[in-house]
mmCIF file of C-alpha atoms in Angstrom:
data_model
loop_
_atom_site.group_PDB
_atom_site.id
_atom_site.type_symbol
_atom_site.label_atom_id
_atom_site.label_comp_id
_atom_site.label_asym_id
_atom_site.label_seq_id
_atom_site.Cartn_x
_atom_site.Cartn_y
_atom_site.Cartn_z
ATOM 1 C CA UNK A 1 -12.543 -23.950 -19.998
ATOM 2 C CA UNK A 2 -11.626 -21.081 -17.634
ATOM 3 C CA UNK A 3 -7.894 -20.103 -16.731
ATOM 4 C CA UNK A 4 -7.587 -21.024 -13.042
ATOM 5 C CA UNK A 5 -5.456 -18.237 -11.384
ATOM 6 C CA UNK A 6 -3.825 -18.628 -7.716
ATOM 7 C CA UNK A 7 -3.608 -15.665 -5.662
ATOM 8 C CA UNK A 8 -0.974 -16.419 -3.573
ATOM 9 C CA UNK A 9 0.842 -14.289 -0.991
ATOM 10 C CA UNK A 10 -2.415 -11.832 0.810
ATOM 11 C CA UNK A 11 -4.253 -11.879 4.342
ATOM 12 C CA UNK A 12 -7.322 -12.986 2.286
ATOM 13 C CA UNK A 13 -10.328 -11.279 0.995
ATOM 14 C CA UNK A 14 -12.659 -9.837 2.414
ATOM 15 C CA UNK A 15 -9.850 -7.464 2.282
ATOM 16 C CA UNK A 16 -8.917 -6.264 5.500
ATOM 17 C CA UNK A 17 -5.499 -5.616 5.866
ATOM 18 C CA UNK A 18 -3.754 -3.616 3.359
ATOM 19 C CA UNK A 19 -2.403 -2.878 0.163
ATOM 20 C CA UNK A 20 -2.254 -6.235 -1.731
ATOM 21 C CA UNK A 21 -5.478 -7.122 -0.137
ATOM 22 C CA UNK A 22 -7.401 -3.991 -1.958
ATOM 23 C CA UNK A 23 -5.851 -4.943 -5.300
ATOM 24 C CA UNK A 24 -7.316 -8.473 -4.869
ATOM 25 C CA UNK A 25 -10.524 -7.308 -3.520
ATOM 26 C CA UNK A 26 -10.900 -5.196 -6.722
ATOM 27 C CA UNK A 27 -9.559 -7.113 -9.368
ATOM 28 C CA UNK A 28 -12.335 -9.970 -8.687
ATOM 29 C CA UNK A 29 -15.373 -7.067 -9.430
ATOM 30 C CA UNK A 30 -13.766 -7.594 -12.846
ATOM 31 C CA UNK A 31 -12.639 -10.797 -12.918
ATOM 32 C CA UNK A 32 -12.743 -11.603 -16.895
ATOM 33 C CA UNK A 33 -15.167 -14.225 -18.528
ATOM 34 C CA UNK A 34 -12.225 -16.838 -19.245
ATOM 35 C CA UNK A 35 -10.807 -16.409 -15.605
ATOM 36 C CA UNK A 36 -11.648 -18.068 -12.378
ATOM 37 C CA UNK A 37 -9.474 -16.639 -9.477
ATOM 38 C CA UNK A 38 -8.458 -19.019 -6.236
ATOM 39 C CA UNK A 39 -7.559 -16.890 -3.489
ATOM 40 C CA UNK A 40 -5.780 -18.061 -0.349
ATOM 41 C CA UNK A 41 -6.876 -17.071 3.150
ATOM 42 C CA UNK A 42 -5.533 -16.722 6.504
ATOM 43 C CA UNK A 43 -7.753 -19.005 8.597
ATOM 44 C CA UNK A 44 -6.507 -16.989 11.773
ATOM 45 C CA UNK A 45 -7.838 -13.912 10.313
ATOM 46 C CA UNK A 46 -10.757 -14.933 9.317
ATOM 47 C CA UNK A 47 -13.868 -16.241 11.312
ATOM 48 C CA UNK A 48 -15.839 -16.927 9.008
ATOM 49 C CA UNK A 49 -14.739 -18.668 6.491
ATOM 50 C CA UNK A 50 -17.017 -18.741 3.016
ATOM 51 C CA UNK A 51 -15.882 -20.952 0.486
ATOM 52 C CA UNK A 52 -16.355 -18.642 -2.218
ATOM 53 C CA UNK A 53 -15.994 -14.633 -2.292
ATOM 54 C CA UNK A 54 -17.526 -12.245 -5.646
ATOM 55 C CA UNK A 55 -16.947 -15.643 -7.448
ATOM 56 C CA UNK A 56 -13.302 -16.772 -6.637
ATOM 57 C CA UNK A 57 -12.891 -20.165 -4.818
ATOM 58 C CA UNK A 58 -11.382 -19.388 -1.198
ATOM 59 C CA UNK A 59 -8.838 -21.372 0.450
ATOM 60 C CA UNK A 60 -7.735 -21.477 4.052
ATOM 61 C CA UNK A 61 -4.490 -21.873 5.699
ATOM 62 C CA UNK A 62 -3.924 -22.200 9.478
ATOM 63 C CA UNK A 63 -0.781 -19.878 9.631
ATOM 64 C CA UNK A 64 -0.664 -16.026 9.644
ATOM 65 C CA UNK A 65 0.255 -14.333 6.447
ATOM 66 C CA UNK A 66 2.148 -12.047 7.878
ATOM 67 C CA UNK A 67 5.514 -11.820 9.923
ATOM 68 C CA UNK A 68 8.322 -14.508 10.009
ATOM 69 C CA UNK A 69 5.259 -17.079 8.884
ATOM 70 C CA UNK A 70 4.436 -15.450 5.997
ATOM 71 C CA UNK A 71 7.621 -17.172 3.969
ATOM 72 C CA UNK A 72 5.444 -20.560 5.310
ATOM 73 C CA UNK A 73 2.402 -19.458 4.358
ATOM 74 C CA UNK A 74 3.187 -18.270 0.754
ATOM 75 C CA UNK A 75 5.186 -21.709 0.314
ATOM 76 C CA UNK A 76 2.361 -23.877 1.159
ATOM 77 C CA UNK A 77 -0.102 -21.907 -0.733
ATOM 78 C CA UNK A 78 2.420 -22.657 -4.187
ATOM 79 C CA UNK A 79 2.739 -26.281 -3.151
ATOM 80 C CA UNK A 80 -1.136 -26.647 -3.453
ATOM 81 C CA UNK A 81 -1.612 -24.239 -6.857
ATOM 82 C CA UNK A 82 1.321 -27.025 -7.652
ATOM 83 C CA UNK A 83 -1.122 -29.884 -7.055
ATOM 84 C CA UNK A 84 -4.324 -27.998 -7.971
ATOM 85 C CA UNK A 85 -2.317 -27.561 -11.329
ATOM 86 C CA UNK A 86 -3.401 -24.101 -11.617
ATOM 87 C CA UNK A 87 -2.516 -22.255 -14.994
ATOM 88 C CA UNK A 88 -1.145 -19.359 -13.876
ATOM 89 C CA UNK A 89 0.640 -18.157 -9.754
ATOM 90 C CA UNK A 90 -0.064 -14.763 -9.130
ATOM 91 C CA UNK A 91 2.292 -14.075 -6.419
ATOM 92 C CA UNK A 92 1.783 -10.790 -4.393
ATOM 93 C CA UNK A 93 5.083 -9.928 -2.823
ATOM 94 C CA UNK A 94 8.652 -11.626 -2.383
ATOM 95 C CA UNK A 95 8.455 -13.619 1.478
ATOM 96 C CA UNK A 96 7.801 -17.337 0.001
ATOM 97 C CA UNK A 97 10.019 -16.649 -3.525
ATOM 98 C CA UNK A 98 12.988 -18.240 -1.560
ATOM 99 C CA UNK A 99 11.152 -21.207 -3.083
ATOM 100 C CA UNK A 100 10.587 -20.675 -6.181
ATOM 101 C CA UNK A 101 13.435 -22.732 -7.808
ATOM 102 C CA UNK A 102 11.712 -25.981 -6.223
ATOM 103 C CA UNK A 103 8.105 -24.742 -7.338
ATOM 104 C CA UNK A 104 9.847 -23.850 -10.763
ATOM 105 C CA UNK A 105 10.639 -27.488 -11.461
ATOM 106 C CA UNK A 106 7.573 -28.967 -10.418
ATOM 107 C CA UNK A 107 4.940 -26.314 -11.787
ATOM 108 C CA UNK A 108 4.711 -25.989 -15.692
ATOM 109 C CA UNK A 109 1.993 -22.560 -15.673
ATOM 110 C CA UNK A 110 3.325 -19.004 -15.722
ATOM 111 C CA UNK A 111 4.287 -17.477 -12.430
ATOM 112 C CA UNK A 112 3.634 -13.523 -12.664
ATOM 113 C CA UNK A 113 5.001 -11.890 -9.659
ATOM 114 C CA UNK A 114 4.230 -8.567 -8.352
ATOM 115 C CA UNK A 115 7.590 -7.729 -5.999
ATOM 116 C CA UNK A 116 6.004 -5.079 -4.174
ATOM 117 C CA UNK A 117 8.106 -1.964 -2.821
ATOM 118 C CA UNK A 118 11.459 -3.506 -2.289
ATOM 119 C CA UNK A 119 10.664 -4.614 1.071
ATOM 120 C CA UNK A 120 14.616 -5.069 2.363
ATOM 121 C CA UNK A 121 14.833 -1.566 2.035
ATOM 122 C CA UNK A 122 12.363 -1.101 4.763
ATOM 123 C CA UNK A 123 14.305 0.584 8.197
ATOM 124 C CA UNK A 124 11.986 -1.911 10.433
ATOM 125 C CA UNK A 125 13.813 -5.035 9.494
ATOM 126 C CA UNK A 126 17.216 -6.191 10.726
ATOM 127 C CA UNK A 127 20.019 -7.092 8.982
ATOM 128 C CA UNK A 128 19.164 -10.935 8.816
ATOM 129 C CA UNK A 129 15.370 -9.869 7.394
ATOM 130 C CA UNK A 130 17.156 -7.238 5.035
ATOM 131 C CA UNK A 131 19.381 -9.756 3.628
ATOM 132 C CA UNK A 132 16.613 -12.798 2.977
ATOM 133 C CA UNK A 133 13.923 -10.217 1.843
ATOM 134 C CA UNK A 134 16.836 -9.249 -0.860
ATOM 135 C CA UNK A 135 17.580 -13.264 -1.595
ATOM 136 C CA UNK A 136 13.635 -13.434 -2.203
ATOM 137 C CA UNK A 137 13.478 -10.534 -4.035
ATOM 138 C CA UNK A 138 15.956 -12.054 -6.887
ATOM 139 C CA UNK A 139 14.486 -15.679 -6.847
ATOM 140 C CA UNK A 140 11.031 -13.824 -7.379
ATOM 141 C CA UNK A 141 13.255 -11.744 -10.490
ATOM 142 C CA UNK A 142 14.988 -15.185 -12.155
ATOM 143 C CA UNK A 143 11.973 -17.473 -11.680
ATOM 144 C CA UNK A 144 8.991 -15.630 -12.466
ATOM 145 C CA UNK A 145 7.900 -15.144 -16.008
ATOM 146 C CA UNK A 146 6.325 -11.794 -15.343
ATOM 147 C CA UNK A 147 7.673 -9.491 -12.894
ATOM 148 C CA UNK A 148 5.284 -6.439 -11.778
ATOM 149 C CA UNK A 149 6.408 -3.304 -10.013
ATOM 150 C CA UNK A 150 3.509 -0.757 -9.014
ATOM 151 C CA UNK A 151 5.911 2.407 -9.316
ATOM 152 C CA UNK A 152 7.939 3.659 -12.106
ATOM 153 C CA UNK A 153 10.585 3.935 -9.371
ATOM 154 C CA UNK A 154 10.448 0.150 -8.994
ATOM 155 C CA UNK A 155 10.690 -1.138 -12.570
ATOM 156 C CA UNK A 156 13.807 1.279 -13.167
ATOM 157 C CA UNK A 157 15.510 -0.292 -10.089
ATOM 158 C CA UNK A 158 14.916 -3.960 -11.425
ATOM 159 C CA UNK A 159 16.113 -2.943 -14.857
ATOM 160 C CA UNK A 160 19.501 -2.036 -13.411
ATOM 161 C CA UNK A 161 19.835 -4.594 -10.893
ATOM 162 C CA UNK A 162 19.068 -7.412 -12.787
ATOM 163 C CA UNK A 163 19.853 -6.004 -16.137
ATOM 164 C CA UNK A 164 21.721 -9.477 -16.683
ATOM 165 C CA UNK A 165 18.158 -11.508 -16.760
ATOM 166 C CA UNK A 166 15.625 -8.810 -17.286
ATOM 167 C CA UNK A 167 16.152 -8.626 -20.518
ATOM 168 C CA UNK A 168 14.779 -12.317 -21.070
ATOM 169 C CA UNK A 169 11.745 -11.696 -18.653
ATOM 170 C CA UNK A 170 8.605 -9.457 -19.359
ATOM 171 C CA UNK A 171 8.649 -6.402 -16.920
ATOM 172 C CA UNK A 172 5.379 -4.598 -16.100
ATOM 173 C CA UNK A 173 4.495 -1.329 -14.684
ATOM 174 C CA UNK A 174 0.896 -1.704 -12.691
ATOM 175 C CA UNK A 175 0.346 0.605 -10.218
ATOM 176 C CA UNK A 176 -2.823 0.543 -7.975
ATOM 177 C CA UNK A 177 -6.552 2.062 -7.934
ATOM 178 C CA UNK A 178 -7.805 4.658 -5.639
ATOM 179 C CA UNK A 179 -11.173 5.178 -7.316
ATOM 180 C CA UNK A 180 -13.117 2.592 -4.908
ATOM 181 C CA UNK A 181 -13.250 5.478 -1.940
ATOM 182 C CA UNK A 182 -16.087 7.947 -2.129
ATOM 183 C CA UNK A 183 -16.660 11.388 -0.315
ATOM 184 C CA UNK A 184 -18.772 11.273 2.263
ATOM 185 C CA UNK A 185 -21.424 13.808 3.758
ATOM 186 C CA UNK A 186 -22.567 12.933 7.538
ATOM 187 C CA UNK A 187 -22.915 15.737 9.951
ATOM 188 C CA UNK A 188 -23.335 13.086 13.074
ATOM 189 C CA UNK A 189 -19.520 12.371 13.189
ATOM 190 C CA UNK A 190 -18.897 15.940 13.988
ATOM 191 C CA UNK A 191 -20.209 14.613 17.782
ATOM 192 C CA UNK A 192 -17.237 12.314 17.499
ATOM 193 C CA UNK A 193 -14.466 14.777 15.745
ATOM 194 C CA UNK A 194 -15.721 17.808 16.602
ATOM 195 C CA UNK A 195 -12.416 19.481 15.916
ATOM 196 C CA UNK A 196 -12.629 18.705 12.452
ATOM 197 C CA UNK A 197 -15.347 21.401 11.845
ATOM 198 C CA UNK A 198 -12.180 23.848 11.278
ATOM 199 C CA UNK A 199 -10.128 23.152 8.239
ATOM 200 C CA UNK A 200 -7.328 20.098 9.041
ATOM 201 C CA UNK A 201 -4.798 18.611 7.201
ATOM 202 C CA UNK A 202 -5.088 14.247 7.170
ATOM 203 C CA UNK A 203 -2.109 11.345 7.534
ATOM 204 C CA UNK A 204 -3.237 7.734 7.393
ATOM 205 C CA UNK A 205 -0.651 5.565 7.927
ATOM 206 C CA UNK A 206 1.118 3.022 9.874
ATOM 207 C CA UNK A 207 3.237 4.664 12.728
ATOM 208 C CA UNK A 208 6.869 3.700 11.487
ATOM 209 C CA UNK A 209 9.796 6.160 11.118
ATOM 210 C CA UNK A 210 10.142 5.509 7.078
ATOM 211 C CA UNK A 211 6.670 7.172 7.077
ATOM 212 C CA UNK A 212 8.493 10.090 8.447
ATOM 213 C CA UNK A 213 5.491 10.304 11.384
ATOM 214 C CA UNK A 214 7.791 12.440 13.987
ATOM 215 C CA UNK A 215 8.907 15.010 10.935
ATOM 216 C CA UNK A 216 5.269 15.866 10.263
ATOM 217 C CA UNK A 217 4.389 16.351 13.898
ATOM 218 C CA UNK A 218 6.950 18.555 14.647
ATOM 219 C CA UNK A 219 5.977 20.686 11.761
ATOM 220 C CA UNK A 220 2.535 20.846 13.101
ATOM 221 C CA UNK A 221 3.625 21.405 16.289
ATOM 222 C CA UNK A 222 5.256 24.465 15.579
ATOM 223 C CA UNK A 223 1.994 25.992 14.049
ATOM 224 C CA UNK A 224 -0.029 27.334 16.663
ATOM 225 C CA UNK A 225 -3.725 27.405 15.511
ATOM 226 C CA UNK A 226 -4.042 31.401 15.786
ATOM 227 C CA UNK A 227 -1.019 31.124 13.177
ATOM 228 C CA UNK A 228 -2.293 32.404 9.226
ATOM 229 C CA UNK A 229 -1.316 29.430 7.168
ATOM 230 C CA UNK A 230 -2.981 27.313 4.378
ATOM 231 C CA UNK A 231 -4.053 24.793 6.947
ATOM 232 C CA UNK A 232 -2.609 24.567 11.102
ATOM 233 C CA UNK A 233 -4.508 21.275 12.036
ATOM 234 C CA UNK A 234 -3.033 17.917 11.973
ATOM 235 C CA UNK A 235 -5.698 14.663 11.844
ATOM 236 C CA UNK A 236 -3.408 11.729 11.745
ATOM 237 C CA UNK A 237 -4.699 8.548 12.095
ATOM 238 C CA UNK A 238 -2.599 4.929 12.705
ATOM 239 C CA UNK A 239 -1.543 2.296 15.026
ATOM 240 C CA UNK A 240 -0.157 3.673 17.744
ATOM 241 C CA UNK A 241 -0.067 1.582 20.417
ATOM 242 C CA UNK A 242 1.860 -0.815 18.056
ATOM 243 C CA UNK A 243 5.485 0.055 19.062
ATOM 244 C CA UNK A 244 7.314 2.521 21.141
ATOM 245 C CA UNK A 245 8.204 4.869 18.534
ATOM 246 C CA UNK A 246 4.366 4.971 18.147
ATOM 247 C CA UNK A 247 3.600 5.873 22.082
ATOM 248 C CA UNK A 248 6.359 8.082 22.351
ATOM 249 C CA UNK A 249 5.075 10.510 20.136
ATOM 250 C CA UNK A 250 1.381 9.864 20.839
ATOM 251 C CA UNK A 251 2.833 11.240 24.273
ATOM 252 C CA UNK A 252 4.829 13.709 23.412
ATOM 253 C CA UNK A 253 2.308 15.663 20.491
ATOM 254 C CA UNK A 254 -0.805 14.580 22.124
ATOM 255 C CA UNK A 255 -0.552 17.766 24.225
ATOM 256 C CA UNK A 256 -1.097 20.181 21.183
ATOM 257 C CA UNK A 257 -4.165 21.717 21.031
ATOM 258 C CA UNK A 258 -3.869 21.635 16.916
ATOM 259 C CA UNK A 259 -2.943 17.782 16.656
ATOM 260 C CA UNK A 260 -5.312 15.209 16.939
ATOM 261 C CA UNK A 261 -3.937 11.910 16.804
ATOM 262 C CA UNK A 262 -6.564 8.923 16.333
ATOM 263 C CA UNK A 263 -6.201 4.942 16.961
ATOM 264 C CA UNK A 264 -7.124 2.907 13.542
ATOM 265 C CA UNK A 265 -9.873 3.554 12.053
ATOM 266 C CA UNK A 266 -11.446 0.261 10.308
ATOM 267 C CA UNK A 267 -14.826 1.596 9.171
ATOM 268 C CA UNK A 268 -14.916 2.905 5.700
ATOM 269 C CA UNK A 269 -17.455 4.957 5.971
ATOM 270 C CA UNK A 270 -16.193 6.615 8.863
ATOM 271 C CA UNK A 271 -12.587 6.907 7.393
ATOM 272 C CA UNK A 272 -13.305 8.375 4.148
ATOM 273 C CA UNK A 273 -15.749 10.970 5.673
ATOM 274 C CA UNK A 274 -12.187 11.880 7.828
ATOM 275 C CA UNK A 275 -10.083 12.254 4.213
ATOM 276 C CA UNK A 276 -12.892 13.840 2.404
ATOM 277 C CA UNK A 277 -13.697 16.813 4.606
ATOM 278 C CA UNK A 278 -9.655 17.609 4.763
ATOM 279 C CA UNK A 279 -8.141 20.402 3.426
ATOM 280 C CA UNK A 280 -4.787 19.112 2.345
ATOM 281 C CA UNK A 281 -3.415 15.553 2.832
ATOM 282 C CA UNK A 282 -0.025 14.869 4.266
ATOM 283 C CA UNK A 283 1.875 12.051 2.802
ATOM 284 C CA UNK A 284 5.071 10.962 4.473
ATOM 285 C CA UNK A 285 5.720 7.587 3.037
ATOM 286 C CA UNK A 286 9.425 7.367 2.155
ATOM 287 C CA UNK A 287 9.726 3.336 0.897
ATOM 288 C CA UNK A 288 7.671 1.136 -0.891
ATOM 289 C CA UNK A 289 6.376 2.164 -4.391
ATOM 290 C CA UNK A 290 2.733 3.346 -5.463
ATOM 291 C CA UNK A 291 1.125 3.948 -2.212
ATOM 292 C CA UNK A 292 -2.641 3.121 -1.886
ATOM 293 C CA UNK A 293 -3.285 5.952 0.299
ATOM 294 C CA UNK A 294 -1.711 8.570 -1.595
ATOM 295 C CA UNK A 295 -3.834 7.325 -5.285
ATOM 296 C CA UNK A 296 -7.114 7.462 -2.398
ATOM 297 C CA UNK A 297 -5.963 10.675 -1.431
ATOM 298 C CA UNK A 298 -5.488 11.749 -5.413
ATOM 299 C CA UNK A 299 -9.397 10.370 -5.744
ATOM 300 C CA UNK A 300 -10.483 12.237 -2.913
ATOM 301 C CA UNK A 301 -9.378 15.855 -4.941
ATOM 302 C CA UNK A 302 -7.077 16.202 -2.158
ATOM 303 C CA UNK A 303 -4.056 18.948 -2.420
ATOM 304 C CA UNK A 304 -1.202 16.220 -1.226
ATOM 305 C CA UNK A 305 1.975 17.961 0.175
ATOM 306 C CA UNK A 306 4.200 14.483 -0.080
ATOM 307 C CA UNK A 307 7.570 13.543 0.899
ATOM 308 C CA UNK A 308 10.262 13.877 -1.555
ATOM 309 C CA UNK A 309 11.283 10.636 -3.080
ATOM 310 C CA UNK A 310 11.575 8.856 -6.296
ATOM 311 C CA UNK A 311 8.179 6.512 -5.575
ATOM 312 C CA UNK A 312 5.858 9.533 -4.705
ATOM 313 C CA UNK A 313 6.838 11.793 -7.788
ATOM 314 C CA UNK A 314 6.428 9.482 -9.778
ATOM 315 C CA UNK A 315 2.940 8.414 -8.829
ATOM 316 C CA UNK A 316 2.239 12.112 -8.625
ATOM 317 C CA UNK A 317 3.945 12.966 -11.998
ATOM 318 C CA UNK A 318 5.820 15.765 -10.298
ATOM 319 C CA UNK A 319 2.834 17.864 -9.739
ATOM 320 C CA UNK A 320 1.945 17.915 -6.260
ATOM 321 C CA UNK A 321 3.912 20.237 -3.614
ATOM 322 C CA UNK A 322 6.916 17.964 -1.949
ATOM 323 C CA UNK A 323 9.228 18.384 1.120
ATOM 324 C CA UNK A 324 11.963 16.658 2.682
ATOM 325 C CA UNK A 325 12.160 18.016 6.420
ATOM 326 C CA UNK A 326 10.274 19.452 8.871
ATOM 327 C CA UNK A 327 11.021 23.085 7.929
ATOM 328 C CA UNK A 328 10.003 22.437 4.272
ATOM 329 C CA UNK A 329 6.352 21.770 5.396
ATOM 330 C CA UNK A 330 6.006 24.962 7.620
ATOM 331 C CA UNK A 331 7.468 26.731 4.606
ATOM 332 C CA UNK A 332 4.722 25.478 2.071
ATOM 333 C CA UNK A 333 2.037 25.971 4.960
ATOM 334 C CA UNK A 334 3.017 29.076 5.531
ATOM 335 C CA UNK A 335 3.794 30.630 1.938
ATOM 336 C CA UNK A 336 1.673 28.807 -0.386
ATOM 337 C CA UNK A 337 -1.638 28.168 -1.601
ATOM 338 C CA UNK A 338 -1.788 24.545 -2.080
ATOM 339 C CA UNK A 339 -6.064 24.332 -2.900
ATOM 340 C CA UNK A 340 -4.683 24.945 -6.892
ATOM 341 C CA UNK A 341 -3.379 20.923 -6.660
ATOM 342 C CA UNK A 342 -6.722 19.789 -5.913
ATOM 343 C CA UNK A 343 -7.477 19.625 -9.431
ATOM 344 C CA UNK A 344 -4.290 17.921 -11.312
ATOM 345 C CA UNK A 345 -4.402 15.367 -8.298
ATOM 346 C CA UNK A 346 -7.926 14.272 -8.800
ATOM 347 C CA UNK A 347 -7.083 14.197 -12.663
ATOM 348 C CA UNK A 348 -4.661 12.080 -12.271
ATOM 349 C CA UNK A 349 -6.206 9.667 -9.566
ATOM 350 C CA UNK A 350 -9.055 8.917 -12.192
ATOM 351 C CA UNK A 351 -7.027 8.656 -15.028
ATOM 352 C CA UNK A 352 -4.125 6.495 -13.948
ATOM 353 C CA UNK A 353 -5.552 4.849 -10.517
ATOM 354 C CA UNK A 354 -8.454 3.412 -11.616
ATOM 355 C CA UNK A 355 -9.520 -0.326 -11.134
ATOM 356 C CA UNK A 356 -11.416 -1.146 -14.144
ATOM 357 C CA UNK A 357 -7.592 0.043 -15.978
ATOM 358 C CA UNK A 358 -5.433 -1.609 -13.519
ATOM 359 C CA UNK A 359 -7.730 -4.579 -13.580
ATOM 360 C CA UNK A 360 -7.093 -4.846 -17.166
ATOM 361 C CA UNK A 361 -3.745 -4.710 -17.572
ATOM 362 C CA UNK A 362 -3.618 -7.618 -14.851
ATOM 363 C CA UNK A 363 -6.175 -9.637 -17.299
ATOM 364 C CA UNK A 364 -3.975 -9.096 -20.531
ATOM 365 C CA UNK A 365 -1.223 -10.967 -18.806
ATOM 366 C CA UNK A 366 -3.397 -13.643 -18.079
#
């Protein structure tokens, strides 16, 4: 008899949304013999709505799984797993943990819970949000059988804040895949971008200040394209239009003739041929732990010049070029020849970041 395994706490799959999403997406191509995955949907997201996805069993919820709601959604999707009496909860990210206690006493399966990249510590949320992501973040620790953090960074912060429980609970270190992206050839989209015929550096990422959006564009900005450097032009793409901070500097940097700032791109092929033709990708994600765009990037063979923190050196292993203001960037433009990362980074983003591996070590906790 199969294991039945809840996937509680994504969008849904088709994954279409983010981070958590993609690990789900890929860890049903190699869903195990002995396994059959449930996966819970947002029935806003979705209009069409399969009942069954690369094998797992799909279930719908009429709430969005993101936002305020999401603590809602993730609660009723435990309450059914509950009832379904599913074997094991596999519980991507903290918002419905405040709950956990309750679904501790009812549900007698393993809970394995992958906290994500200590979301409280996120500059977008205010105090109240700060303080009950932190609450959920320690129900998630004390209830959970497993805990899973994707970023070395992340399991050493758990082991000293919670070094009083941690010890009885089984802590894993699971990062994420990159190796699903492929380069992509197609001369037609040069109609489209036809400023990315010269050599560009690439951002993808969501237009928030913790991604450190306004310190790459003023480095950019201060590199005039006749300028010698490794690489003068800036292709970032992201959601602009979501929040002022967003259309204040679409405003402000759209006037540079060597920045090109694009809305969301959705279309995979159309996105990876963007990151594959770069010269060097910019990473300026400050929070959170292993990034899925910076292990793409690493699959891609891209030379990464990433912001200094604990979460990106770590998923880089210290050997990629990093800065920590705007000056630091124009310095390693200017002075340095940054192709000679290309190599370690695509080492490492098919030794360490790929699926069939991180797919794996998923299954042996099962």
């Amino acid at each position: 008899m199969k294991k039945q395994i809840y996937i509680i706490g994504t969008v849904g799959v088709p994954a279409c949304y983010g981070g958590f999403e993609s690990l789900v997406e890929n860890l049903l191509n190699y869903t195990p013999e002995d396994v059959e995955y449930t996966v819970f949907c947002s029935a806003k997201t979705y209009k069409d709505q399969p009942a069954t996805y690369k094998g797992a069993k799909l279930i719908y919820l009429n709430k969005n799984a993101n936002g305020k709601t999401s603590i809602l959604y993730d609660y009723e999707s435990m309450k059914i797993a509950v009832r379904k009496k599913a074997d094991i909860m596999l519980i991507l990210g903290v918002s419905g943990c405040i709950f956990l206690p309750k679904i501790r006493r009812q549900f007698k399966g393993k809970i394995i819970t992958n906290i994500d990249g200590l979301e409280w510590k996120r500059d977008k949320w205010k105090f109240y949000a700060k303080w009950l992501l932190k609450f959920s973040e320690r129900q998630a620790v004390y209830y959970s059988d497993v805990i899973i953090g994707d970023n070395k960074g992340i399991t050493d912060y758990v082991k000293e804040e919670y070094k009083t429980v941690i010890s009885k609970k089984q802590l894993e270190l699971i990062a994420y895949g990159g190796d699903q992206v492929e380069k992509v050839t197609d001369d037609s989209l040069y109609e489209k971008y036809p400023f990315c015929k010269e050599p560009y550096a690439c951002t993808v990422c969501r237009i928030e200040p913790e991604n450190n959006v306004h310190v790459i564009l003023e480095a950019f900005s201060k590199l005039p394209n006749k300028e010698e450097a490794f690489v003068n032009q800036l292709v970032m793409v992201g959601n602009w239009q979501k929040s002022d901070y967003g259309k204040e500097l679409k405003n402000k940097y759209s006037v540079f003739d060597n920045i090109h700032l694009i809305d969301p791109v959705y279309e995979a092929h159309e996105i990876n041929w963007i990151r594959s033709n770069a010269a060097l990708y910019v990473h300026g994600h400050s929070a959170g732990g292993t990034n899925p765009s910076l292990v793409e990037a690493m699959n891609f063979g891209l030379p990464i010049l990433a912001f200094d923190c604990v979460y990106n050196r770590a998923t880089t292993e210290d050997k990629c070029e990093y800065w920590k203001n705007t000056e630091n960037i124009i310095t390693a433009l200017r002075n340095k020849d940054l192709s000679n990362i290309s190599m370690e980074m695509s080492h490492l983003g098919k030794t360490l970041y790929s699926w069939k591996k991180i797919s794996e070590k998923y299954s042996s906790l099962f």
